[in-house]
PDB file of C-alpha atoms and ligand atoms in Angstrom:
ATOM      1  CA  MET A  69       0.000   0.000   0.000  1.00  0.00           C
ATOM      2  CA  ARG A  70       0.955   3.632  -0.379  1.00  0.00           C
ATOM      3  CA  ILE A  71       0.611   6.154   2.467  1.00  0.00           C
ATOM      4  CA  ASP A  72       0.798   9.927   1.945  1.00  0.00           C
ATOM      5  CA  VAL A  73       0.867  12.344   4.871  1.00  0.00           C
ATOM      6  CA  ILE A  74       0.088  16.059   4.737  1.00  0.00           C
ATOM      7  CA  THR A  75       1.965  17.662   7.639  1.00  0.00           C
ATOM      8  CA  LEU A  76       3.806  20.767   8.779  1.00  0.00           C
ATOM      9  CA  PHE A  77       6.215  18.439  10.632  1.00  0.00           C
ATOM     10  CA  PRO A  78       7.262  15.722   8.153  1.00  0.00           C
ATOM     11  CA  GLU A  79      10.307  14.787  10.276  1.00  0.00           C
ATOM     12  CA  LEU A  80       7.949  13.659  13.070  1.00  0.00           C
ATOM     13  CA  ILE A  81       6.245  11.197  10.710  1.00  0.00           C
ATOM     14  CA  ARG A  82       9.543  10.051   9.148  1.00  0.00           C
ATOM     15  CA  GLN A  83      11.183   9.413  12.530  1.00  0.00           C
ATOM     16  CA  CYS A  84       8.305   7.198  13.625  1.00  0.00           C
ATOM     17  CA  ALA A  85       8.050   5.327  10.329  1.00  0.00           C
ATOM     18  CA  GLU A  86      11.783   4.625  10.067  1.00  0.00           C
ATOM     19  CA  ALA A  87      12.134   2.875  13.458  1.00  0.00           C
ATOM     20  CA  GLY A  88      11.781  -0.805  14.316  1.00  0.00           C
ATOM     21  CA  VAL A  89       9.679  -3.266  12.339  1.00  0.00           C
ATOM     22  CA  ILE A  90       7.873  -0.455  10.494  1.00  0.00           C
ATOM     23  CA  GLY A  91      11.195   1.025   9.347  1.00  0.00           C
ATOM     24  CA  LYS A  92      12.292  -2.385   8.157  1.00  0.00           C
ATOM     25  CA  ALA A  93       9.043  -2.812   6.211  1.00  0.00           C
ATOM     26  CA  LEU A  94       9.635   0.603   4.618  1.00  0.00           C
ATOM     27  CA  ARG A  95      13.199  -0.267   3.585  1.00  0.00           C
ATOM     28  CA  ARG A  96      12.008  -3.597   2.194  1.00  0.00           C
ATOM     29  CA  GLY A  97       9.378  -1.789   0.114  1.00  0.00           C
ATOM     30  CA  LEU A  98       6.394  -3.446   1.832  1.00  0.00           C
ATOM     31  CA  PHE A  99       4.725  -0.029   1.770  1.00  0.00           C
ATOM     32  CA  ASP A 100       5.489   3.388   0.302  1.00  0.00           C
ATOM     33  CA  LEU A 101       5.485   6.586   2.337  1.00  0.00           C
ATOM     34  CA  ALA A 102       5.531  10.194   1.159  1.00  0.00           C
ATOM     35  CA  THR A 103       5.143  13.395   3.181  1.00  0.00           C
ATOM     36  CA  TRP A 104       3.863  16.705   1.845  1.00  0.00           C
ATOM     37  CA  ASN A 105       4.409  19.971   3.676  1.00  0.00           C
ATOM     38  CA  PRO A 106       1.672  22.575   3.125  1.00  0.00           C
ATOM     39  CA  ARG A 107       4.374  25.192   3.780  1.00  0.00           C
ATOM     40  CA  ASP A 108       5.917  24.209   0.429  1.00  0.00           C
ATOM     41  CA  PHE A 109       2.619  25.002  -1.305  1.00  0.00           C
ATOM     42  CA  THR A 110       2.231  28.584  -0.043  1.00  0.00           C
ATOM     43  CA  GLU A 111       2.485  31.510  -2.432  1.00  0.00           C
ATOM     44  CA  ASP A 112       2.872  34.544  -0.161  1.00  0.00           C
ATOM     45  CA  ILE A 113       6.220  35.897   1.007  1.00  0.00           C
ATOM     46  CA  TYR A 114       5.531  34.836   4.620  1.00  0.00           C
ATOM     47  CA  ARG A 115       4.671  31.252   3.571  1.00  0.00           C
ATOM     48  CA  SER A 116       1.546  31.477   5.777  1.00  0.00           C
ATOM     49  CA  VAL A 117      -0.330  28.298   6.610  1.00  0.00           C
ATOM     50  CA  ASP A 118      -2.674  29.733   9.263  1.00  0.00           C
ATOM     51  CA  ASP A 119      -4.913  32.742   9.855  1.00  0.00           C
ATOM     52  CA  ARG A 120      -7.234  34.162  12.511  1.00  0.00           C
ATOM     53  CA  PRO A 121     -10.655  32.552  12.935  1.00  0.00           C
ATOM     54  CA  PHE A 122     -13.712  34.346  11.545  1.00  0.00           C
ATOM     55  CA  GLY A 123     -16.008  35.164  14.456  1.00  0.00           C
ATOM     56  CA  GLY A 124     -13.051  35.793  16.719  1.00  0.00           C
ATOM     57  CA  GLY A 125     -11.658  33.724  19.546  1.00  0.00           C
ATOM     58  CA  PRO A 126      -8.254  32.389  20.527  1.00  0.00           C
ATOM     59  CA  GLY A 127      -5.832  30.482  18.337  1.00  0.00           C
ATOM     60  CA  MET A 128      -5.334  30.165  14.617  1.00  0.00           C
ATOM     61  CA  VAL A 129      -6.945  28.065  11.896  1.00  0.00           C
ATOM     62  CA  MET A 130      -5.141  26.311   9.014  1.00  0.00           C
ATOM     63  CA  ILE A 131      -5.996  28.014   5.735  1.00  0.00           C
ATOM     64  CA  MET A 132      -7.345  25.989   2.839  1.00  0.00           C
ATOM     65  CA  ALA A 133      -5.163  26.890  -0.150  1.00  0.00           C
ATOM     66  CA  PRO A 134      -1.832  25.291   0.902  1.00  0.00           C
ATOM     67  CA  LEU A 135      -3.614  22.175   2.173  1.00  0.00           C
ATOM     68  CA  ARG A 136      -5.632  21.833  -1.048  1.00  0.00           C
ATOM     69  CA  ALA A 137      -2.503  22.191  -3.164  1.00  0.00           C
ATOM     70  CA  ALA A 138      -0.617  19.635  -1.047  1.00  0.00           C
ATOM     71  CA  ILE A 139      -3.539  17.173  -1.197  1.00  0.00           C
ATOM     72  CA  ALA A 140      -3.839  17.623  -4.976  1.00  0.00           C
ATOM     73  CA  ALA A 141      -0.112  17.017  -5.426  1.00  0.00           C
ATOM     74  CA  ALA A 142      -0.247  13.868  -3.284  1.00  0.00           C
ATOM     75  CA  LYS A 143      -3.301  12.521  -5.115  1.00  0.00           C
ATOM     76  CA  ALA A 144      -1.758  13.149  -8.545  1.00  0.00           C
ATOM     77  CA  VAL A 145       1.281  10.918  -7.976  1.00  0.00           C
ATOM     78  CA  VAL A 146      -0.490   7.609  -8.569  1.00  0.00           C
ATOM     79  CA  ASP A 147      -3.786   6.942 -10.317  1.00  0.00           C
ATOM     80  CA  LYS A 148      -5.385   4.794  -7.603  1.00  0.00           C
ATOM     81  CA  PRO A 149      -8.391   5.651  -5.420  1.00  0.00           C
ATOM     82  CA  VAL A 150      -7.316   7.494  -2.254  1.00  0.00           C
ATOM     83  CA  HIS A 151      -8.987   7.221   1.135  1.00  0.00           C
ATOM     84  CA  THR A 152      -8.471  10.482   3.013  1.00  0.00           C
ATOM     85  CA  VAL A 153      -8.398  10.573   6.816  1.00  0.00           C
ATOM     86  CA  PHE A 154      -8.213  13.684   8.966  1.00  0.00           C
ATOM     87  CA  LEU A 155      -6.723  13.026  12.399  1.00  0.00           C
ATOM     88  CA  SER A 156      -8.845  15.017  14.820  1.00  0.00           C
ATOM     89  CA  PRO A 157      -9.958  15.011  18.467  1.00  0.00           C
ATOM     90  CA  LYS A 158     -13.478  15.381  17.013  1.00  0.00           C
ATOM     91  CA  GLY A 159     -13.131  12.134  15.037  1.00  0.00           C
ATOM     92  CA  VAL A 160     -14.396   8.625  15.707  1.00  0.00           C
ATOM     93  CA  ARG A 161     -12.189   6.588  18.088  1.00  0.00           C
ATOM     94  CA  LEU A 162      -9.638   4.355  16.352  1.00  0.00           C
ATOM     95  CA  THR A 163     -10.118   0.602  16.899  1.00  0.00           C
ATOM     96  CA  GLN A 164      -8.313  -2.492  15.611  1.00  0.00           C
ATOM     97  CA  ARG A 165     -11.421  -3.147  13.510  1.00  0.00           C
ATOM     98  CA  LYS A 166     -10.912   0.213  11.760  1.00  0.00           C
ATOM     99  CA  VAL A 167      -7.165  -0.447  11.434  1.00  0.00           C
ATOM    100  CA  GLU A 168      -7.943  -3.731   9.638  1.00  0.00           C
ATOM    101  CA  LYS A 169     -10.212  -1.910   7.192  1.00  0.00           C
ATOM    102  CA  LEU A 170      -7.621   0.793   6.483  1.00  0.00           C
ATOM    103  CA  ALA A 171      -4.882  -1.832   6.048  1.00  0.00           C
ATOM    104  CA  GLY A 172      -6.751  -3.338   3.103  1.00  0.00           C
ATOM    105  CA  LEU A 173      -6.821  -0.099   1.091  1.00  0.00           C
ATOM    106  CA  PRO A 174      -4.440   0.577  -1.823  1.00  0.00           C
ATOM    107  CA  ARG A 175      -3.850   4.206  -0.798  1.00  0.00           C
ATOM    108  CA  LEU A 176      -4.226   6.163   2.417  1.00  0.00           C
ATOM    109  CA  LEU A 177      -3.916   9.939   2.681  1.00  0.00           C
ATOM    110  CA  LEU A 178      -3.471  11.183   6.249  1.00  0.00           C
ATOM    111  CA  LEU A 179      -4.108  14.842   6.957  1.00  0.00           C
ATOM    112  CA  CYS A 180      -2.553  16.298  10.120  1.00  0.00           C
ATOM    113  CA  GLY A 181      -3.869  19.480  11.690  1.00  0.00           C
ATOM    114  CA  ARG A 182      -2.026  21.989  13.862  1.00  0.00           C
ATOM    115  CA  TYR A 183      -3.262  25.082  15.729  1.00  0.00           C
ATOM    116  CA  GLU A 184      -6.981  25.074  16.632  1.00  0.00           C
ATOM    117  CA  GLY A 185      -7.959  23.151  13.515  1.00  0.00           C
ATOM    118  CA  VAL A 186      -8.561  23.251   9.768  1.00  0.00           C
ATOM    119  CA  ASP A 187     -11.081  25.349   7.821  1.00  0.00           C
ATOM    120  CA  GLU A 188     -14.277  23.267   7.889  1.00  0.00           C
ATOM    121  CA  ARG A 189     -14.929  23.667   4.143  1.00  0.00           C
ATOM    122  CA  LEU A 190     -11.757  21.750   3.316  1.00  0.00           C
ATOM    123  CA  LEU A 191     -12.809  18.899   5.589  1.00  0.00           C
ATOM    124  CA  GLU A 192     -16.252  18.744   3.932  1.00  0.00           C
ATOM    125  CA  HIS A 193     -14.759  18.447   0.462  1.00  0.00           C
ATOM    126  CA  GLU A 194     -11.511  16.536   0.837  1.00  0.00           C
ATOM    127  CA  VAL A 195     -11.924  14.206   3.826  1.00  0.00           C
ATOM    128  CA  ASP A 196     -13.644  10.791   3.885  1.00  0.00           C
ATOM    129  CA  GLU A 197     -13.493  10.277   7.652  1.00  0.00           C
ATOM    130  CA  GLN A 198     -12.102  11.793  10.845  1.00  0.00           C
ATOM    131  CA  ILE A 199     -10.274   9.624  13.353  1.00  0.00           C
ATOM    132  CA  SER A 200      -9.290  10.327  16.974  1.00  0.00           C
ATOM    133  CA  LEU A 201      -6.964   8.367  19.273  1.00  0.00           C
ATOM    134  CA  GLY A 202      -9.133   9.089  22.318  1.00  0.00           C
ATOM    135  CA  ASP A 203     -10.266  11.687  24.791  1.00  0.00           C
ATOM    136  CA  PHE A 204      -7.048  13.510  25.551  1.00  0.00           C
ATOM    137  CA  VAL A 205      -5.400  16.546  23.989  1.00  0.00           C
ATOM    138  CA  LEU A 206      -2.431  16.344  21.616  1.00  0.00           C
ATOM    139  CA  SER A 207      -0.708  19.323  20.019  1.00  0.00           C
ATOM    140  CA  GLY A 208      -1.436  18.169  16.490  1.00  0.00           C
ATOM    141  CA  GLY A 209      -2.359  15.211  14.306  1.00  0.00           C
ATOM    142  CA  GLU A 210       1.167  13.893  13.672  1.00  0.00           C
ATOM    143  CA  LEU A 211       1.436  11.475  16.604  1.00  0.00           C
ATOM    144  CA  ALA A 212      -2.013  10.144  15.743  1.00  0.00           C
ATOM    145  CA  ALA A 213      -1.019   9.716  12.076  1.00  0.00           C
ATOM    146  CA  ALA A 214       2.148   7.904  13.180  1.00  0.00           C
ATOM    147  CA  ALA A 215      -0.002   5.577  15.303  1.00  0.00           C
ATOM    148  CA  VAL A 216      -2.266   4.834  12.318  1.00  0.00           C
ATOM    149  CA  ILE A 217       0.749   4.143  10.078  1.00  0.00           C
ATOM    150  CA  ASP A 218       2.299   1.809  12.654  1.00  0.00           C
ATOM    151  CA  ALA A 219      -0.940  -0.114  13.239  1.00  0.00           C
ATOM    152  CA  VAL A 220      -1.758  -0.414   9.524  1.00  0.00           C
ATOM    153  CA  VAL A 221       1.734  -1.400   8.356  1.00  0.00           C
ATOM    154  CA  ARG A 222       1.955  -4.171  11.002  1.00  0.00           C
ATOM    155  CA  LEU A 223      -0.895  -5.851   9.140  1.00  0.00           C
ATOM    156  CA  GLN A 224       0.800  -5.709   5.728  1.00  0.00           C
ATOM    157  CA  GLU A 225       1.933  -9.110   4.470  1.00  0.00           C
ATOM    158  CA  GLY A 226       5.585  -9.729   5.400  1.00  0.00           C
ATOM    159  CA  THR A 227       5.992  -7.040   8.084  1.00  0.00           C
ATOM    160  CA  LEU A 228       6.013  -9.393  11.081  1.00  0.00           C
ATOM    161  CA  ASN A 229       8.414 -12.332  10.937  1.00  0.00           C
ATOM    162  CA  HIS A 230       6.143 -14.562  13.015  1.00  0.00           C
ATOM    163  CA  VAL A 231       2.897 -15.222  11.201  1.00  0.00           C
ATOM    164  CA  GLN A 232       1.220 -15.736  14.575  1.00  0.00           C
ATOM    165  CA  SER A 233       2.311 -12.463  16.210  1.00  0.00           C
ATOM    166  CA  ALA A 234      -0.412 -10.329  14.640  1.00  0.00           C
ATOM    167  CA  ALA A 235      -3.156 -12.876  15.287  1.00  0.00           C
ATOM    168  CA  GLN A 236      -2.136 -13.309  18.946  1.00  0.00           C
ATOM    169  CA  ASP A 237      -2.033  -9.569  19.679  1.00  0.00           C
ATOM    170  CA  SER A 238      -4.275  -8.114  22.340  1.00  0.00           C
ATOM    171  CA  PHE A 239      -7.717  -7.366  20.929  1.00  0.00           C
ATOM    172  CA  SER A 240      -7.547  -9.958  18.145  1.00  0.00           C
ATOM    173  CA  ASP A 241      -9.532 -12.292  20.402  1.00  0.00           C
ATOM    174  CA  GLY A 242     -11.049  -9.394  22.321  1.00  0.00           C
ATOM    175  CA  LEU A 243      -8.924  -9.998  25.448  1.00  0.00           C
ATOM    176  CA  LEU A 244      -5.780  -8.378  26.836  1.00  0.00           C
ATOM    177  CA  ASP A 245      -2.502 -10.221  26.310  1.00  0.00           C
ATOM    178  CA  CYS A 246      -1.145 -12.603  28.982  1.00  0.00           C
ATOM    179  CA  PRO A 247       2.012 -11.710  30.984  1.00  0.00           C
ATOM    180  CA  HIS A 248       5.419 -12.641  29.539  1.00  0.00           C
ATOM    181  CA  TYR A 249       8.627 -13.859  31.215  1.00  0.00           C
ATOM    182  CA  THR A 250      12.179 -14.627  30.111  1.00  0.00           C
ATOM    183  CA  ARG A 251      15.509 -15.402  31.826  1.00  0.00           C
ATOM    184  CA  PRO A 252      16.450 -15.430  34.646  1.00  0.00           C
ATOM    185  CA  GLU A 253      14.067 -18.014  36.144  1.00  0.00           C
ATOM    186  CA  LYS A 254      14.741 -16.773  39.669  1.00  0.00           C
ATOM    187  CA  ASP A 255      15.468 -13.210  40.655  1.00  0.00           C
ATOM    188  CA  ALA A 256      15.244 -10.808  43.587  1.00  0.00           C
ATOM    189  CA  LEU A 257      12.228  -9.299  41.774  1.00  0.00           C
ATOM    190  CA  GLY A 258      10.490 -12.686  41.827  1.00  0.00           C
ATOM    191  CA  ASP A 259      10.380 -16.109  40.210  1.00  0.00           C
ATOM    192  CA  VAL A 260       8.867 -17.111  36.901  1.00  0.00           C
ATOM    193  CA  PRO A 261       5.512 -18.912  37.422  1.00  0.00           C
ATOM    194  CA  GLU A 262       6.221 -22.667  37.719  1.00  0.00           C
ATOM    195  CA  VAL A 263       3.729 -23.717  35.072  1.00  0.00           C
ATOM    196  CA  LEU A 264       5.696 -21.868  32.336  1.00  0.00           C
ATOM    197  CA  LEU A 265       8.740 -24.071  33.123  1.00  0.00           C
ATOM    198  CA  SER A 266       6.747 -27.301  33.299  1.00  0.00           C
ATOM    199  CA  GLY A 267       6.728 -28.182  29.611  1.00  0.00           C
ATOM    200  CA  ASP A 268       3.034 -29.047  29.975  1.00  0.00           C
ATOM    201  CA  HIS A 269       1.707 -27.181  26.933  1.00  0.00           C
ATOM    202  CA  ALA A 270      -1.957 -27.719  27.754  1.00  0.00           C
ATOM    203  CA  ALA A 271      -1.429 -26.348  31.271  1.00  0.00           C
ATOM    204  CA  ILE A 272       0.550 -23.384  29.893  1.00  0.00           C
ATOM    205  CA  ARG A 273      -2.191 -22.546  27.396  1.00  0.00           C
ATOM    206  CA  ARG A 274      -4.826 -22.688  30.155  1.00  0.00           C
ATOM    207  CA  TRP A 275      -2.709 -20.519  32.506  1.00  0.00           C
ATOM    208  CA  ARG A 276      -2.207 -17.895  29.815  1.00  0.00           C
ATOM    209  CA  ARG A 277      -5.891 -17.843  28.933  1.00  0.00           C
ATOM    210  CA  LYS A 278      -6.778 -17.504  32.601  1.00  0.00           C
ATOM    211  CA  GLN A 279      -4.382 -14.559  32.989  1.00  0.00           C
ATOM    212  CA  SER A 280      -5.806 -12.889  29.874  1.00  0.00           C
ATOM    213  CA  LEU A 281      -9.340 -13.297  31.139  1.00  0.00           C
ATOM    214  CA  GLY A 282      -8.454 -12.149  34.662  1.00  0.00           C
ATOM    215  CA  ARG A 283      -6.543  -9.075  33.582  1.00  0.00           C
ATOM    216  CA  THR A 284      -9.242  -8.105  31.133  1.00  0.00           C
ATOM    217  CA  TRP A 285     -11.782  -8.457  33.947  1.00  0.00           C
ATOM    218  CA  GLN A 286      -9.668  -6.189  36.190  1.00  0.00           C
ATOM    219  CA  GLN A 287      -8.515  -3.570  33.700  1.00  0.00           C
ATOM    220  CA  ARG A 288     -11.062  -3.582  30.883  1.00  0.00           C
ATOM    221  CA  PRO A 289     -14.475  -4.831  31.966  1.00  0.00           C
ATOM    222  CA  ASP A 290     -15.860  -3.050  28.889  1.00  0.00           C
ATOM    223  CA  LEU A 291     -13.904  -5.450  26.630  1.00  0.00           C
ATOM    224  CA  LEU A 292     -14.943  -8.493  28.634  1.00  0.00           C
ATOM    225  CA  ALA A 293     -18.605  -7.548  28.294  1.00  0.00           C
ATOM    226  CA  GLN A 294     -18.204  -7.773  24.482  1.00  0.00           C
ATOM    227  CA  CYS A 295     -16.761 -11.309  24.603  1.00  0.00           C
ATOM    228  CA  LEU A 296     -18.631 -14.575  24.230  1.00  0.00           C
ATOM    229  CA  LEU A 297     -17.019 -16.847  26.838  1.00  0.00           C
ATOM    230  CA  ASP A 298     -17.048 -20.613  26.332  1.00  0.00           C
ATOM    231  CA  ALA A 299     -17.331 -23.058  29.250  1.00  0.00           C
ATOM    232  CA  GLU A 300     -13.551 -23.213  29.791  1.00  0.00           C
ATOM    233  CA  ALA A 301     -13.231 -19.411  29.826  1.00  0.00           C
ATOM    234  CA  ARG A 302     -16.030 -19.052  32.386  1.00  0.00           C
ATOM    235  CA  MET A 303     -14.340 -21.636  34.616  1.00  0.00           C
ATOM    236  CA  LEU A 304     -10.874 -20.043  34.297  1.00  0.00           C
ATOM    237  CA  LEU A 305     -12.256 -16.581  35.031  1.00  0.00           C
ATOM    238  CA  GLU A 306     -14.123 -17.918  38.071  1.00  0.00           C
ATOM    239  CA  GLU A 307     -10.856 -19.467  39.330  1.00  0.00           C
ATOM    240  CA  TYR A 308      -9.005 -16.192  38.795  1.00  0.00           C
ATOM    241  CA  ARG A 309     -11.678 -14.193  40.638  1.00  0.00           C
ATOM    242  CA  ARG A 310     -11.679 -16.627  43.558  1.00  0.00           C
ATOM    243  CA  GLU A 311      -7.879 -16.462  43.877  1.00  0.00           C
ATOM    244  CA  PHE A 312      -7.903 -12.683  43.499  1.00  0.00           C
ATOM    245  CA  LEU A 313     -10.561 -12.213  46.163  1.00  0.00           C
ATOM    246  CA  ALA A 314      -8.799 -14.666  48.502  1.00  0.00           C
ATOM    247  CA  ALA A 315      -5.544 -12.721  48.099  1.00  0.00           C
ATOM    248  CA  ALA A 316      -7.377  -9.466  48.820  1.00  0.00           C
ATOM    249  CA  GLN A 317      -8.945 -11.065  51.966  1.00  0.00           C
ATOM    250  CA  SER A 318      -5.592 -12.106  53.408  1.00  0.00           C
ATOM    251  CA  GLY A 319      -4.459  -8.515  52.865  1.00  0.00           C
ATOM    252  CA  PRO A 320      -1.536  -7.053  50.932  1.00  0.00           C
ATOM    253  CA  ASP A 321       1.782  -8.941  51.393  1.00  0.00           C
ATOM    254  CA  ARG A 322       2.966  -8.697  54.962  1.00  0.00           C
ATOM    255  CA  ALA A 323       5.593 -11.460  54.570  1.00  0.00           C
TER     256      ALA A 323
HETATM  257  C1  LIG B 128      -7.061  22.610  23.366  1.00  0.00           C
HETATM  258  C2  LIG B 128      -7.597  22.993  22.039  1.00  0.00           C
HETATM  259  N1  LIG B 128      -8.946  22.425  21.838  1.00  0.00           N
HETATM  260  C3  LIG B 128      -9.954  23.463  22.006  1.00  0.00           C
HETATM  261  C4  LIG B 128     -10.793  23.264  23.189  1.00  0.00           C
HETATM  262  C5  LIG B 128      -9.143  21.870  20.518  1.00  0.00           C
HETATM  263  C6  LIG B 128      -8.034  21.089  19.967  1.00  0.00           C
HETATM  264  C7  LIG B 128      -7.530  21.409  18.731  1.00  0.00           C
HETATM  265  C8  LIG B 128      -6.506  20.682  18.181  1.00  0.00           C
HETATM  266  C9  LIG B 128      -7.486  20.007  20.652  1.00  0.00           C
HETATM  267  C10 LIG B 128      -6.448  19.281  20.084  1.00  0.00           C
HETATM  268  C11 LIG B 128      -5.949  19.620  18.869  1.00  0.00           C
HETATM  269  C12 LIG B 128      -4.849  18.839  18.264  1.00  0.00           C
HETATM  270  N2  LIG B 128      -5.139  17.395  18.286  1.00  0.00           N
HETATM  271  C13 LIG B 128      -5.126  16.624  17.214  1.00  0.00           C
HETATM  272  O1  LIG B 128      -4.827  17.086  16.127  1.00  0.00           O
HETATM  273  C14 LIG B 128      -5.522  15.229  17.340  1.00  0.00           C
HETATM  274  C15 LIG B 128      -5.899  14.449  18.475  1.00  0.00           C
HETATM  275  C16 LIG B 128      -6.004  14.777  19.860  1.00  0.00           C
HETATM  276  O2  LIG B 128      -5.733  15.879  20.339  1.00  0.00           O
HETATM  277  N3  LIG B 128      -6.414  13.791  20.705  1.00  0.00           N
HETATM  278  C17 LIG B 128      -6.724  12.539  20.292  1.00  0.00           C
HETATM  279  N4  LIG B 128      -6.645  12.190  19.015  1.00  0.00           N
HETATM  280  C18 LIG B 128      -6.241  13.162  18.135  1.00  0.00           C
HETATM  281  S1  LIG B 128      -6.106  12.932  16.487  1.00  0.00           S
HETATM  282  C19 LIG B 128      -5.600  14.459  16.196  1.00  0.00           C
END
């Protein structure tokens, strides 16, 4: 797939996209990335990209002309349909479901805002959907765009070396991931749970599922409510709850 990003801070996007597994996917040509700076599409001597809001009030608003020119330039590069997303705190919350949909598209155009926002008329005419990362305030759309790129590229064929990694991620089965351990087996910070050293694969699978269920119950009851639990899951969760409540009864560790 090809991803284009309209941004006043292209280096922010580049930095994110060039690190780790996403950077490797980029270098291997598993996706194409281009950034377009509206500043390069200004025509006045000040290279203005913002102006004061009509109606008054604090802050500045991104003007349409440089954004339109940047979007047009990005669209013109390849003759494939482009899905345009504006990253905005007013958008719909991003979910893995949405990420999966975006990952299947041939072209994605991500539009990043700065200042108080973008002239509404541009959004009406150039944007297919608005996406938010959640109810907190960022300084602009770039970190959100970087998050979308990361999440979408992970799903491109060949990005992850282990075929299973993507499928086993949190959320794929609607539950949070289980805890992980590696060497050393014993440490001042604690010992690795016995079952993981037992070699009993059925017991290990059950333990991990129980931990996933229990942690989802504790941290994300909203996710758990969306899950259809089979008989084994109900039993494992009941066990986890019983152990958790028993531990709470006997009080926090007093050695
Ligand atoms: C504090 C300014 N706010 C007025 C009450 C409006 C506002 C404008 C622009 C708040 C944030 C931003 C910049 N944010 C984004 O561009 C953004 C964002 C976010 O702030 N939170 C979660 N997801 C996203 S996606 C893009």
